[in-house]
Amino acid sequence: TQTAVLSQGGAWASDWWQAGYLEVSSGGYIASFTRGGQTFVAADPSGLGCRIPSSPPVTATFDPAQGHTVSLPSGLTVFIPPGAWPEGVDPSVTVTELLLPPAPAPPGAAIAGPSAYFEPSGVVFNPPGVTLSMSVHAQTVVLVDQQLQVQRLQGTSTWVPLASSSRTLPNGARLVDAVTMTFSSYTPLVVALTVPDPGT
């Protein structure tokens, strides 16, 4: 392995790289990182909020009036409809699939597929927002009293649920879709099925 310093303007650089020194394997995958004088391995859940990529990010620049779709080999996509991108913000999107979720699943939920980080983080979209389609692991089991749901990471440890719907492609792959009005880290989860109150 080799040790590298990632900073804005360097390899895989971005505003969110605040981890400091990172130990990288020859294949390009991050094995551990140091933050605040402490070293965390990739599987250490104490590294809350850390976004460790499983592959190099994908960046696309586009015409906001035309909209754009960014797709990753895993099936992860982000669809930006025409007019949704805010005026005055550089029309460039970066999508990073993560090696591990940036925070543990909330109580009663389970990680259902790869997490991803979308940049620029914090950008606010015009209605109707942006649609995320996240891939689901083939081995993920969803029981009759459960559902697939996309959730957004708020801060370093709080997951915020989004209204979601799931679908199965002709090749058997499963996706879960959700509309968001901002960019952050997102994860597909298996959560308890919510039944609308018949009185509302």
PDB file of C-alpha atoms in Angstrom:
ATOM      1  CA  THR A   1       0.000   0.000   0.000  1.00  0.00           C
ATOM      2  CA  GLN A   2       0.959   3.647  -0.229  1.00  0.00           C
ATOM      3  CA  THR A   3       0.006   6.725   1.751  1.00  0.00           C
ATOM      4  CA  ALA A   4      -1.372   9.784  -0.025  1.00  0.00           C
ATOM      5  CA  VAL A   5      -2.738  13.159   0.969  1.00  0.00           C
ATOM      6  CA  LEU A   6      -5.959  14.107  -0.782  1.00  0.00           C
ATOM      7  CA  SER A   7      -6.623  17.821  -0.945  1.00  0.00           C
ATOM      8  CA  GLN A   8      -8.642  20.100  -3.183  1.00  0.00           C
ATOM      9  CA  GLY A   9      -7.039  20.056  -6.615  1.00  0.00           C
ATOM     10  CA  GLY A  10      -5.439  16.615  -6.195  1.00  0.00           C
ATOM     11  CA  ALA A  11      -6.465  13.133  -7.291  1.00  0.00           C
ATOM     12  CA  TRP A  12     -10.123  12.416  -6.500  1.00  0.00           C
ATOM     13  CA  ALA A  13     -10.166  15.835  -4.860  1.00  0.00           C
ATOM     14  CA  SER A  14     -13.343  17.575  -3.817  1.00  0.00           C
ATOM     15  CA  ASP A  15     -14.598  19.871  -1.116  1.00  0.00           C
ATOM     16  CA  TRP A  16     -15.689  16.933   1.048  1.00  0.00           C
ATOM     17  CA  TRP A  17     -12.204  15.429   1.311  1.00  0.00           C
ATOM     18  CA  GLN A  18     -11.467  16.374   4.905  1.00  0.00           C
ATOM     19  CA  ALA A  19     -10.161  13.036   6.104  1.00  0.00           C
ATOM     20  CA  GLY A  20      -6.462  13.913   5.896  1.00  0.00           C
ATOM     21  CA  TYR A  21      -4.012  11.098   5.298  1.00  0.00           C
ATOM     22  CA  LEU A  22      -5.398   8.027   3.543  1.00  0.00           C
ATOM     23  CA  GLU A  23      -3.844   4.639   2.977  1.00  0.00           C
ATOM     24  CA  VAL A  24      -4.618   3.419  -0.510  1.00  0.00           C
ATOM     25  CA  SER A  25      -4.167  -0.064  -1.950  1.00  0.00           C
ATOM     26  CA  SER A  26      -2.561  -0.597  -5.345  1.00  0.00           C
ATOM     27  CA  GLY A  27      -6.052  -1.108  -6.806  1.00  0.00           C
ATOM     28  CA  GLY A  28      -7.064   2.376  -5.764  1.00  0.00           C
ATOM     29  CA  TYR A  29      -9.346   1.448  -2.878  1.00  0.00           C
ATOM     30  CA  ILE A  30      -9.002   3.221   0.421  1.00  0.00           C
ATOM     31  CA  ALA A  31      -8.157   0.844   3.265  1.00  0.00           C
ATOM     32  CA  SER A  32      -7.923   3.309   6.129  1.00  0.00           C
ATOM     33  CA  PHE A  33      -7.860   6.985   6.893  1.00  0.00           C
ATOM     34  CA  THR A  34      -6.695   9.312   9.627  1.00  0.00           C
ATOM     35  CA  ARG A  35      -8.869  12.081  11.018  1.00  0.00           C
ATOM     36  CA  GLY A  36      -8.276  14.190  14.094  1.00  0.00           C
ATOM     37  CA  GLY A  37      -5.255  12.103  15.036  1.00  0.00           C
ATOM     38  CA  GLN A  38      -7.284   8.866  14.987  1.00  0.00           C
ATOM     39  CA  THR A  39      -7.003   6.096  12.410  1.00  0.00           C
ATOM     40  CA  PHE A  40     -10.126   4.346  11.120  1.00  0.00           C
ATOM     41  CA  VAL A  41     -10.288   1.299   8.870  1.00  0.00           C
ATOM     42  CA  ALA A  42     -12.958   1.270   6.199  1.00  0.00           C
ATOM     43  CA  ALA A  43     -15.211  -1.081   8.159  1.00  0.00           C
ATOM     44  CA  ASP A  44     -15.002   0.929  11.389  1.00  0.00           C
ATOM     45  CA  PRO A  45     -18.470   2.439  12.075  1.00  0.00           C
ATOM     46  CA  SER A  46     -16.897   5.031  14.373  1.00  0.00           C
ATOM     47  CA  GLY A  47     -15.863   6.942  11.266  1.00  0.00           C
ATOM     48  CA  LEU A  48     -19.341   8.491  10.979  1.00  0.00           C
ATOM     49  CA  GLY A  49     -19.887  10.757   8.015  1.00  0.00           C
ATOM     50  CA  CYS A  50     -16.784   9.600   6.166  1.00  0.00           C
ATOM     51  CA  ARG A  51     -17.358   9.014   2.446  1.00  0.00           C
ATOM     52  CA  ILE A  52     -14.952   6.404   1.089  1.00  0.00           C
ATOM     53  CA  PRO A  53     -15.297   5.806  -2.681  1.00  0.00           C
ATOM     54  CA  SER A  54     -15.406   2.318  -4.173  1.00  0.00           C
ATOM     55  CA  SER A  55     -14.333   3.693  -7.558  1.00  0.00           C
ATOM     56  CA  PRO A  56     -13.372   7.075  -9.018  1.00  0.00           C
ATOM     57  CA  PRO A  57     -16.223   9.604  -9.102  1.00  0.00           C
ATOM     58  CA  VAL A  58     -18.136  10.301 -12.308  1.00  0.00           C
ATOM     59  CA  THR A  59     -18.508  13.974 -13.240  1.00  0.00           C
ATOM     60  CA  ALA A  60     -20.749  15.447 -15.915  1.00  0.00           C
ATOM     61  CA  THR A  61     -21.298  19.021 -17.097  1.00  0.00           C
ATOM     62  CA  PHE A  62     -24.553  19.781 -18.884  1.00  0.00           C
ATOM     63  CA  ASP A  63     -26.998  22.397 -20.165  1.00  0.00           C
ATOM     64  CA  PRO A  64     -29.557  23.067 -17.393  1.00  0.00           C
ATOM     65  CA  ALA A  65     -32.201  23.924 -19.981  1.00  0.00           C
ATOM     66  CA  GLN A  66     -31.828  20.441 -21.470  1.00  0.00           C
ATOM     67  CA  GLY A  67     -31.473  18.472 -18.236  1.00  0.00           C
ATOM     68  CA  HIS A  68     -29.192  15.472 -17.882  1.00  0.00           C
ATOM     69  CA  THR A  69     -28.899  11.876 -16.682  1.00  0.00           C
ATOM     70  CA  VAL A  70     -25.750  10.492 -15.043  1.00  0.00           C
ATOM     71  CA  SER A  71     -25.496   6.690 -14.886  1.00  0.00           C
ATOM     72  CA  LEU A  72     -22.999   4.380 -13.181  1.00  0.00           C
ATOM     73  CA  PRO A  73     -22.305   0.739 -14.172  1.00  0.00           C
ATOM     74  CA  SER A  74     -24.019  -0.473 -10.981  1.00  0.00           C
ATOM     75  CA  GLY A  75     -27.341   0.928 -12.200  1.00  0.00           C
ATOM     76  CA  LEU A  76     -27.194   4.026 -10.001  1.00  0.00           C
ATOM     77  CA  THR A  77     -28.572   7.027 -11.894  1.00  0.00           C
ATOM     78  CA  VAL A  78     -29.505  10.639 -11.240  1.00  0.00           C
ATOM     79  CA  PHE A  79     -32.003  12.326 -13.558  1.00  0.00           C
ATOM     80  CA  ILE A  80     -32.018  16.128 -13.625  1.00  0.00           C
ATOM     81  CA  PRO A  81     -35.062  17.374 -15.557  1.00  0.00           C
ATOM     82  CA  PRO A  82     -34.906  20.565 -17.617  1.00  0.00           C
ATOM     83  CA  GLY A  83     -35.189  23.632 -15.415  1.00  0.00           C
ATOM     84  CA  ALA A  84     -34.561  21.834 -12.116  1.00  0.00           C
ATOM     85  CA  TRP A  85     -30.967  23.027 -11.816  1.00  0.00           C
ATOM     86  CA  PRO A  86     -30.771  26.331  -9.873  1.00  0.00           C
ATOM     87  CA  GLU A  87     -29.722  29.464 -11.720  1.00  0.00           C
ATOM     88  CA  GLY A  88     -26.249  30.733 -10.885  1.00  0.00           C
ATOM     89  CA  VAL A  89     -24.878  27.310  -9.861  1.00  0.00           C
ATOM     90  CA  ASP A  90     -22.240  25.700 -12.079  1.00  0.00           C
ATOM     91  CA  PRO A  91     -24.107  22.918 -13.957  1.00  0.00           C
ATOM     92  CA  SER A  92     -21.736  20.110 -13.037  1.00  0.00           C
ATOM     93  CA  VAL A  93     -22.652  16.932 -11.160  1.00  0.00           C
ATOM     94  CA  THR A  94     -20.307  14.467  -9.481  1.00  0.00           C
ATOM     95  CA  VAL A  95     -21.569  11.043  -8.387  1.00  0.00           C
ATOM     96  CA  THR A  96     -19.441   8.835  -6.142  1.00  0.00           C
ATOM     97  CA  GLU A  97     -20.457   5.296  -5.228  1.00  0.00           C
ATOM     98  CA  LEU A  98     -19.233   4.508  -1.729  1.00  0.00           C
ATOM     99  CA  LEU A  99     -17.336   1.496  -0.455  1.00  0.00           C
ATOM    100  CA  LEU A 100     -19.393   1.515   2.751  1.00  0.00           C
ATOM    101  CA  PRO A 101     -22.368   3.515   4.040  1.00  0.00           C
ATOM    102  CA  PRO A 102     -21.189   6.769   5.653  1.00  0.00           C
ATOM    103  CA  ALA A 103     -23.248   5.920   8.770  1.00  0.00           C
ATOM    104  CA  PRO A 104     -24.924   2.774  10.183  1.00  0.00           C
ATOM    105  CA  ALA A 105     -28.519   2.037   9.208  1.00  0.00           C
ATOM    106  CA  PRO A 106     -31.123   3.458  11.609  1.00  0.00           C
ATOM    107  CA  PRO A 107     -32.717   1.080  14.166  1.00  0.00           C
ATOM    108  CA  GLY A 108     -34.973  -1.496  12.538  1.00  0.00           C
ATOM    109  CA  ALA A 109     -33.580  -0.874   9.051  1.00  0.00           C
ATOM    110  CA  ALA A 110     -30.955  -2.652   6.939  1.00  0.00           C
ATOM    111  CA  ILE A 111     -28.687  -1.464   4.150  1.00  0.00           C
ATOM    112  CA  ALA A 112     -30.136  -2.688   0.854  1.00  0.00           C
ATOM    113  CA  GLY A 113     -27.518  -1.568  -1.671  1.00  0.00           C
ATOM    114  CA  PRO A 114     -24.542   0.692  -2.384  1.00  0.00           C
ATOM    115  CA  SER A 115     -24.537   4.165  -0.880  1.00  0.00           C
ATOM    116  CA  ALA A 116     -23.622   7.172  -2.991  1.00  0.00           C
ATOM    117  CA  TYR A 117     -22.552  10.785  -2.587  1.00  0.00           C
ATOM    118  CA  PHE A 118     -23.863  13.459  -4.946  1.00  0.00           C
ATOM    119  CA  GLU A 119     -22.177  16.812  -5.457  1.00  0.00           C
ATOM    120  CA  PRO A 120     -22.393  19.741  -5.173  1.00  0.00           C
ATOM    121  CA  SER A 121     -23.581  18.896  -1.677  1.00  0.00           C
ATOM    122  CA  GLY A 122     -26.310  21.183  -0.351  1.00  0.00           C
ATOM    123  CA  VAL A 123     -27.431  22.535  -3.729  1.00  0.00           C
ATOM    124  CA  VAL A 124     -31.199  23.222  -3.705  1.00  0.00           C
ATOM    125  CA  PHE A 125     -33.151  22.274  -6.835  1.00  0.00           C
ATOM    126  CA  ASN A 126     -36.157  23.871  -8.439  1.00  0.00           C
ATOM    127  CA  PRO A 127     -39.393  21.824  -8.495  1.00  0.00           C
ATOM    128  CA  PRO A 128     -39.977  19.038  -9.369  1.00  0.00           C
ATOM    129  CA  GLY A 129     -36.537  18.156  -7.991  1.00  0.00           C
ATOM    130  CA  VAL A 130     -34.110  15.456  -9.090  1.00  0.00           C
ATOM    131  CA  THR A 131     -34.791  11.711  -9.311  1.00  0.00           C
ATOM    132  CA  LEU A 132     -32.310   9.219  -7.858  1.00  0.00           C
ATOM    133  CA  SER A 133     -32.403   5.548  -8.842  1.00  0.00           C
ATOM    134  CA  MET A 134     -30.320   3.376  -6.522  1.00  0.00           C
ATOM    135  CA  SER A 135     -29.413  -0.257  -7.092  1.00  0.00           C
ATOM    136  CA  VAL A 136     -30.390  -2.996  -4.647  1.00  0.00           C
ATOM    137  CA  HIS A 137     -28.123  -5.923  -3.755  1.00  0.00           C
ATOM    138  CA  ALA A 138     -29.302  -9.168  -5.366  1.00  0.00           C
ATOM    139  CA  GLN A 139     -29.264 -10.909  -1.968  1.00  0.00           C
ATOM    140  CA  THR A 140     -31.467  -8.278  -0.294  1.00  0.00           C
ATOM    141  CA  VAL A 141     -34.675  -9.791   1.103  1.00  0.00           C
ATOM    142  CA  VAL A 142     -37.781  -7.633   1.503  1.00  0.00           C
ATOM    143  CA  LEU A 143     -40.541  -9.231   3.596  1.00  0.00           C
ATOM    144  CA  VAL A 144     -44.268  -8.532   3.197  1.00  0.00           C
ATOM    145  CA  ASP A 145     -44.194  -6.061   6.075  1.00  0.00           C
ATOM    146  CA  GLN A 146     -41.145  -4.225   4.712  1.00  0.00           C
ATOM    147  CA  GLN A 147     -40.339  -1.856   1.874  1.00  0.00           C
ATOM    148  CA  LEU A 148     -37.354  -0.414   0.037  1.00  0.00           C
ATOM    149  CA  GLN A 149     -36.648   3.229   0.730  1.00  0.00           C
ATOM    150  CA  VAL A 150     -33.987   5.797  -0.157  1.00  0.00           C
ATOM    151  CA  GLN A 151     -32.745   7.863   2.771  1.00  0.00           C
ATOM    152  CA  ARG A 152     -30.577  10.989   2.843  1.00  0.00           C
ATOM    153  CA  LEU A 153     -27.775  11.493   5.341  1.00  0.00           C
ATOM    154  CA  GLN A 154     -28.207  14.650   7.398  1.00  0.00           C
ATOM    155  CA  GLY A 155     -25.138  15.646   9.356  1.00  0.00           C
ATOM    156  CA  THR A 156     -22.929  12.653  10.141  1.00  0.00           C
ATOM    157  CA  SER A 157     -25.385  10.096  11.544  1.00  0.00           C
ATOM    158  CA  THR A 158     -29.049  10.964  10.898  1.00  0.00           C
ATOM    159  CA  TRP A 159     -30.911   9.315   8.023  1.00  0.00           C
ATOM    160  CA  VAL A 160     -33.910  11.195   6.571  1.00  0.00           C
ATOM    161  CA  PRO A 161     -36.441   9.039   4.651  1.00  0.00           C
ATOM    162  CA  LEU A 162     -37.644  10.039   1.193  1.00  0.00           C
ATOM    163  CA  ALA A 163     -40.865   8.982  -0.512  1.00  0.00           C
ATOM    164  CA  SER A 164     -39.671   6.022  -2.584  1.00  0.00           C
ATOM    165  CA  SER A 165     -40.866   3.386  -5.026  1.00  0.00           C
ATOM    166  CA  SER A 166     -39.124   0.223  -6.165  1.00  0.00           C
ATOM    167  CA  ARG A 167     -39.108  -1.606  -9.485  1.00  0.00           C
ATOM    168  CA  THR A 168     -37.565  -4.668 -11.094  1.00  0.00           C
ATOM    169  CA  LEU A 169     -35.875  -4.434 -14.488  1.00  0.00           C
ATOM    170  CA  PRO A 170     -36.307  -7.091 -17.198  1.00  0.00           C
ATOM    171  CA  ASN A 171     -32.878  -8.500 -16.292  1.00  0.00           C
ATOM    172  CA  GLY A 172     -34.005  -9.040 -12.688  1.00  0.00           C
ATOM    173  CA  ALA A 173     -32.069  -6.119 -11.203  1.00  0.00           C
ATOM    174  CA  ARG A 174     -33.959  -4.077  -8.627  1.00  0.00           C
ATOM    175  CA  LEU A 175     -33.915  -0.318  -8.239  1.00  0.00           C
ATOM    176  CA  VAL A 176     -35.454   2.039  -5.707  1.00  0.00           C
ATOM    177  CA  ASP A 177     -36.362   5.538  -6.897  1.00  0.00           C
ATOM    178  CA  ALA A 178     -36.818   8.760  -4.945  1.00  0.00           C
ATOM    179  CA  VAL A 179     -37.084  12.469  -5.668  1.00  0.00           C
ATOM    180  CA  THR A 180     -34.809  14.842  -3.767  1.00  0.00           C
ATOM    181  CA  MET A 181     -34.565  18.609  -3.598  1.00  0.00           C
ATOM    182  CA  THR A 182     -30.890  18.643  -2.603  1.00  0.00           C
ATOM    183  CA  PHE A 183     -27.641  16.674  -2.862  1.00  0.00           C
ATOM    184  CA  SER A 184     -25.936  14.767  -0.042  1.00  0.00           C
ATOM    185  CA  SER A 185     -25.124  11.112   0.724  1.00  0.00           C
ATOM    186  CA  TYR A 186     -27.926   8.630   0.014  1.00  0.00           C
ATOM    187  CA  THR A 187     -28.481   4.955   0.824  1.00  0.00           C
ATOM    188  CA  PRO A 188     -31.155   2.412  -0.158  1.00  0.00           C
ATOM    189  CA  LEU A 189     -32.589   0.694   2.918  1.00  0.00           C
ATOM    190  CA  VAL A 190     -35.044  -2.030   3.860  1.00  0.00           C
ATOM    191  CA  VAL A 191     -37.450  -0.462   6.369  1.00  0.00           C
ATOM    192  CA  ALA A 192     -40.765  -1.349   7.985  1.00  0.00           C
ATOM    193  CA  LEU A 193     -43.758  -0.908   5.667  1.00  0.00           C
ATOM    194  CA  THR A 194     -45.699   2.234   6.475  1.00  0.00           C
ATOM    195  CA  VAL A 195     -49.474   2.025   6.024  1.00  0.00           C
ATOM    196  CA  PRO A 196     -51.356   5.315   5.543  1.00  0.00           C
ATOM    197  CA  ASP A 197     -53.862   6.179   8.263  1.00  0.00           C
ATOM    198  CA  PRO A 198     -57.332   5.572   6.708  1.00  0.00           C
ATOM    199  CA  GLY A 199     -58.621   8.561   8.648  1.00  0.00           C
ATOM    200  CA  THR A 200     -56.341  11.013   6.833  1.00  0.00           C
TER     201      THR A 200
END
